Coordinates of C-alpha atoms in Angstrom, one line a residue:
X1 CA 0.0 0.0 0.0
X2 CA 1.2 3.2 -0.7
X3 CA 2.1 6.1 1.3
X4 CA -0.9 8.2 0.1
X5 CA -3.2 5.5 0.1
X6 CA -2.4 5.7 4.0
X7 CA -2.8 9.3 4.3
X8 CA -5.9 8.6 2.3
X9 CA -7.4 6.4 5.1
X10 CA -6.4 8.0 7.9
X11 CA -8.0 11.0 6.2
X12 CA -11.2 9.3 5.8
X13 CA -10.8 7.9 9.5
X14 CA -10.6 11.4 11.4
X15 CA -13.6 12.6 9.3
X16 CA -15.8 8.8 10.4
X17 CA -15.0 9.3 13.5
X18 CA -15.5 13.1 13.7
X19 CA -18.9 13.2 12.4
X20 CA -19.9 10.2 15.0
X21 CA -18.3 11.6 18.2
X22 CA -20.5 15.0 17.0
X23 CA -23.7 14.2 16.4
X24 CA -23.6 10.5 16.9
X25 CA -24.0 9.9 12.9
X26 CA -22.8 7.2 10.5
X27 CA -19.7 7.6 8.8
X28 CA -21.2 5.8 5.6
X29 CA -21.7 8.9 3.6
X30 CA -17.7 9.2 3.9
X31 CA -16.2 5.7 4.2
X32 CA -18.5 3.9 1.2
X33 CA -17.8 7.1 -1.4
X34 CA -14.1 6.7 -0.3
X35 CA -14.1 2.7 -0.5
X36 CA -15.8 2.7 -4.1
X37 CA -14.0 5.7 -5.7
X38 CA -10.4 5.7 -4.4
X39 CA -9.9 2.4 -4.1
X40 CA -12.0 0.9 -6.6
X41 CA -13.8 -1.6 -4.2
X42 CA -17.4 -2.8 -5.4
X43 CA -20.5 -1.2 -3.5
X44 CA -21.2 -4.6 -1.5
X45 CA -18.4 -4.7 0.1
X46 CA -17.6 -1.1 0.9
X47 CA -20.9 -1.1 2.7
X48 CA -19.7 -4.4 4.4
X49 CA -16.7 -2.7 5.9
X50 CA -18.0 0.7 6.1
X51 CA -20.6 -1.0 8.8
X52 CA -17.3 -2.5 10.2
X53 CA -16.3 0.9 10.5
X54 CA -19.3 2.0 12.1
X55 CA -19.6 -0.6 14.9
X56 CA -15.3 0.7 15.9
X57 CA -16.3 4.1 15.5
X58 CA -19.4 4.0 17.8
X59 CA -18.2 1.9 20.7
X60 CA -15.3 4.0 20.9
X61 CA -17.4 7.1 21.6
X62 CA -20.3 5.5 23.3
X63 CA -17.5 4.2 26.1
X64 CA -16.9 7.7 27.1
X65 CA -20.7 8.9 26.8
X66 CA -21.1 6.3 28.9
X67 CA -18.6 7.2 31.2
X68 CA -20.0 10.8 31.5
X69 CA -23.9 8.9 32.3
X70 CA -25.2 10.1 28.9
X71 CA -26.8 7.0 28.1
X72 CA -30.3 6.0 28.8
X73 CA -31.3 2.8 27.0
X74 CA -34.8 1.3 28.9
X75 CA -37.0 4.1 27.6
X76 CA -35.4 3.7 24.0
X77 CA -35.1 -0.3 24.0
X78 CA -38.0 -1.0 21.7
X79 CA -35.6 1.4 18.7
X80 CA -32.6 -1.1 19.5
X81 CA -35.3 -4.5 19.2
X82 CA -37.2 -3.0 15.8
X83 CA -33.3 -1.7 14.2
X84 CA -32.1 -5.0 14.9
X85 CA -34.7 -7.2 13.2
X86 CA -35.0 -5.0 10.6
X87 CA -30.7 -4.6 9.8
X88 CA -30.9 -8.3 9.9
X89 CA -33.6 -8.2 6.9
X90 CA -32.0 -5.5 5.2
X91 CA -28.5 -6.6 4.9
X92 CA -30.5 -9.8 3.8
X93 CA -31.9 -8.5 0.5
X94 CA -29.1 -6.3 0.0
X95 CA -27.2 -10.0 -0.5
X96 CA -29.5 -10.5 -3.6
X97 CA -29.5 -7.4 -5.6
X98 CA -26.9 -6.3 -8.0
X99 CA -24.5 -4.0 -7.0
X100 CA -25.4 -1.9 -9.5
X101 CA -28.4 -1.5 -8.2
X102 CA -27.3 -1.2 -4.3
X103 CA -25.2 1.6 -6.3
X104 CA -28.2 3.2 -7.4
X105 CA -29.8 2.9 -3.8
X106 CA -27.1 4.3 -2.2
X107 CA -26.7 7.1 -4.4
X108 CA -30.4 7.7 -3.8
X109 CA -29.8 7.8 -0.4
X110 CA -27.4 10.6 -0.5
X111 CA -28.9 12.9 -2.4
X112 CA -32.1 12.8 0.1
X113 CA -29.5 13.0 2.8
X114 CA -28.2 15.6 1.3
X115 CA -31.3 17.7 0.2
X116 CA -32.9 17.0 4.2
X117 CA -29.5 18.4 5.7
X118 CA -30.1 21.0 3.3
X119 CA -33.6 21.8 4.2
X120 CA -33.1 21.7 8.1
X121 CA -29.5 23.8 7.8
X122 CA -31.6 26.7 9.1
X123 CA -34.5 25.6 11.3
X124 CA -33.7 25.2 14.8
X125 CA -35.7 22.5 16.7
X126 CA -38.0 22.1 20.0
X127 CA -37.8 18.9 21.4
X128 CA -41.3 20.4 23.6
X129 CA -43.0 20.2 20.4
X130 CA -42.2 16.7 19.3
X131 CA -44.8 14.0 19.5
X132 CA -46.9 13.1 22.5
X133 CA -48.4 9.7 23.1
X134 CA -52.0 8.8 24.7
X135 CA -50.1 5.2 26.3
X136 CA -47.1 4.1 26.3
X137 CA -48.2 1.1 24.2
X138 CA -48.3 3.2 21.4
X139 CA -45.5 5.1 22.0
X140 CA -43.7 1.3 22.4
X141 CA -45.3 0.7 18.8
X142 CA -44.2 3.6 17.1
X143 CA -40.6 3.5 18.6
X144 CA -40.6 -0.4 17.4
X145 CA -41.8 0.4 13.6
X146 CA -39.3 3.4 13.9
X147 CA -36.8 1.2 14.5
X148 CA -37.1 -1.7 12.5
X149 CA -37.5 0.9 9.4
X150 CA -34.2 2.3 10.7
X151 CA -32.6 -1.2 10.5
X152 CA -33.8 -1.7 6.7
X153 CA -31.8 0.8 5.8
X154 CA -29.3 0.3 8.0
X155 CA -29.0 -3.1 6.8
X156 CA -29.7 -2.2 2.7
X157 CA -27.0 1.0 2.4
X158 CA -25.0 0.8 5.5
X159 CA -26.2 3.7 7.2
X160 CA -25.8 3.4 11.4
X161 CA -29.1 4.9 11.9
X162 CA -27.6 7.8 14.2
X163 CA -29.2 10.6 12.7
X164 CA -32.5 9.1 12.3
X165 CA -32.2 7.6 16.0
X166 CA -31.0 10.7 17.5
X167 CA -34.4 12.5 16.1
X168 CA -36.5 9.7 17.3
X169 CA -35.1 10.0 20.8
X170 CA -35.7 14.0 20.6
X171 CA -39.2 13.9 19.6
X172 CA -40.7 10.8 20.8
X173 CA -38.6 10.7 24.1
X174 CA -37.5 14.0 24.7
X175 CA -34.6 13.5 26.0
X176 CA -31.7 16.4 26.5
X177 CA -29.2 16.9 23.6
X178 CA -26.5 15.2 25.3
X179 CA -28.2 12.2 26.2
X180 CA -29.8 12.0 23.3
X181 CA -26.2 11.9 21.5
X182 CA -25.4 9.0 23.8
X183 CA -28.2 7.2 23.4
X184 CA -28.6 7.2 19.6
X185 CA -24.4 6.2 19.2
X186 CA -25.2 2.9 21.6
X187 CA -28.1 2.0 19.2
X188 CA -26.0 3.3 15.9
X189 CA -23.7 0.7 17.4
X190 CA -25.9 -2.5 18.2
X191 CA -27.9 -1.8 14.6
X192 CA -24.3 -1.5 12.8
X193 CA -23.5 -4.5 14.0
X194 CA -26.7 -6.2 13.4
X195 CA -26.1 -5.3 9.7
X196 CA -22.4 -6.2 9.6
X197 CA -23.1 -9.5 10.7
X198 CA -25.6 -9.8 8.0
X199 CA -22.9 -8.8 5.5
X200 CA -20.2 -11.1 7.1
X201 CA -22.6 -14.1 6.3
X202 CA -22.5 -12.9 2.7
X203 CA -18.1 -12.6 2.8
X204 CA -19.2 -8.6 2.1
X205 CA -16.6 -7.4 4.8
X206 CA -12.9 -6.9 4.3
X207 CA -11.4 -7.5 7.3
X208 CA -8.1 -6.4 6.4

């Protein structure tokens, strides 16, 4: 490996891991570009390691929001259940579509990334205004089908979930920023792994 390929990674390393000690994100939108354009790898595989990625990334700064109590999992445990189930699924059929078309879908992806960040660049948020449940079993419903919708996509384009997760949290749970944060890089973690073990199965995951 060359010496700028190095660079290259390590590049591509400080920006993954940036983004997810931040705002708890996934560093897919960085790593799977990088994989497929610099190095030429095809799109199954640089999602396979990209969720490899991911699950480093996460733990890494969920150890020291844990450390700093900024965690709170029983409230959002029915996210982790539906992300998990549906990574599981998603990495599944991702297994048996082209990769040009996984190409497709991830590109797909990005540009709505893109155009939401876009939209929301501006527009601060309330988390007093987010969404108020008559029970908590339909609050433990919605946070379940939030989840396992989460873990589809998690599972088909390699995307952790943290962003989507981190909103859930705000709006369903209310929880403060910070824990929040915490919260939604634990469950970025347990879905990314979900979905990488879904991709190992396949031999999607470069190791190396």
């Amino acid at each position: 490996m060359s010496i700028l390929a190095i660079i290259e990674i390590i590049c591509v390393g400080l920006v993954t891991g940036t983004i997810t000690s931040l705002i708890g994100a996934s560093g897919v939108t960085v790593v799977v570009p990088a994989l497929t354009l610099l190095f030429g790898i095809n799109s199954h595989l640089a999602i396979g390691t990209s969720l490899l990625v991911d699950v480093i990334t996460s733990i890494a700064v969920s150890i020291d929001y844990i450390k700093h109590k900024n965690v709170r999992l029983q409230a959002s445990i029915w996210i982790t259940v539906g992300s998990i189930i549906g990574a599981q699924l998603g990495s599944h059929r991702a297994g048996i579509i082209s990769d040009t078309k996984l190409s497709c879908i991830f590109a797909i992806m990005l540009i709505i990334s893109g155009i939401s960040t876009l939209r929301k660049k501006n527009n601060s948020f309330d988390p007093n205004k987010g969404v108020h449940f008559k029970s908590k079993l339909a609050q433990m419903l919605a946070l379940l089908g939030l989840g396992f919708g989460i873990g589809i996509i998690s599972g088909l384009v390699g995307a952790g979930g943290g962003v989507m997760v981190l909103l859930t949290i705000i709006f369903i749970l209310h929880y403060p920023m910070h824990q929040a944060v915490g919260t939604s890089t634990v469950i970025m973690a347990i879905t990314a792994l979900s979905s990488l073990l879904g991709y190992a199965r396949q031999g999607n995951v470069d190791w190396k």
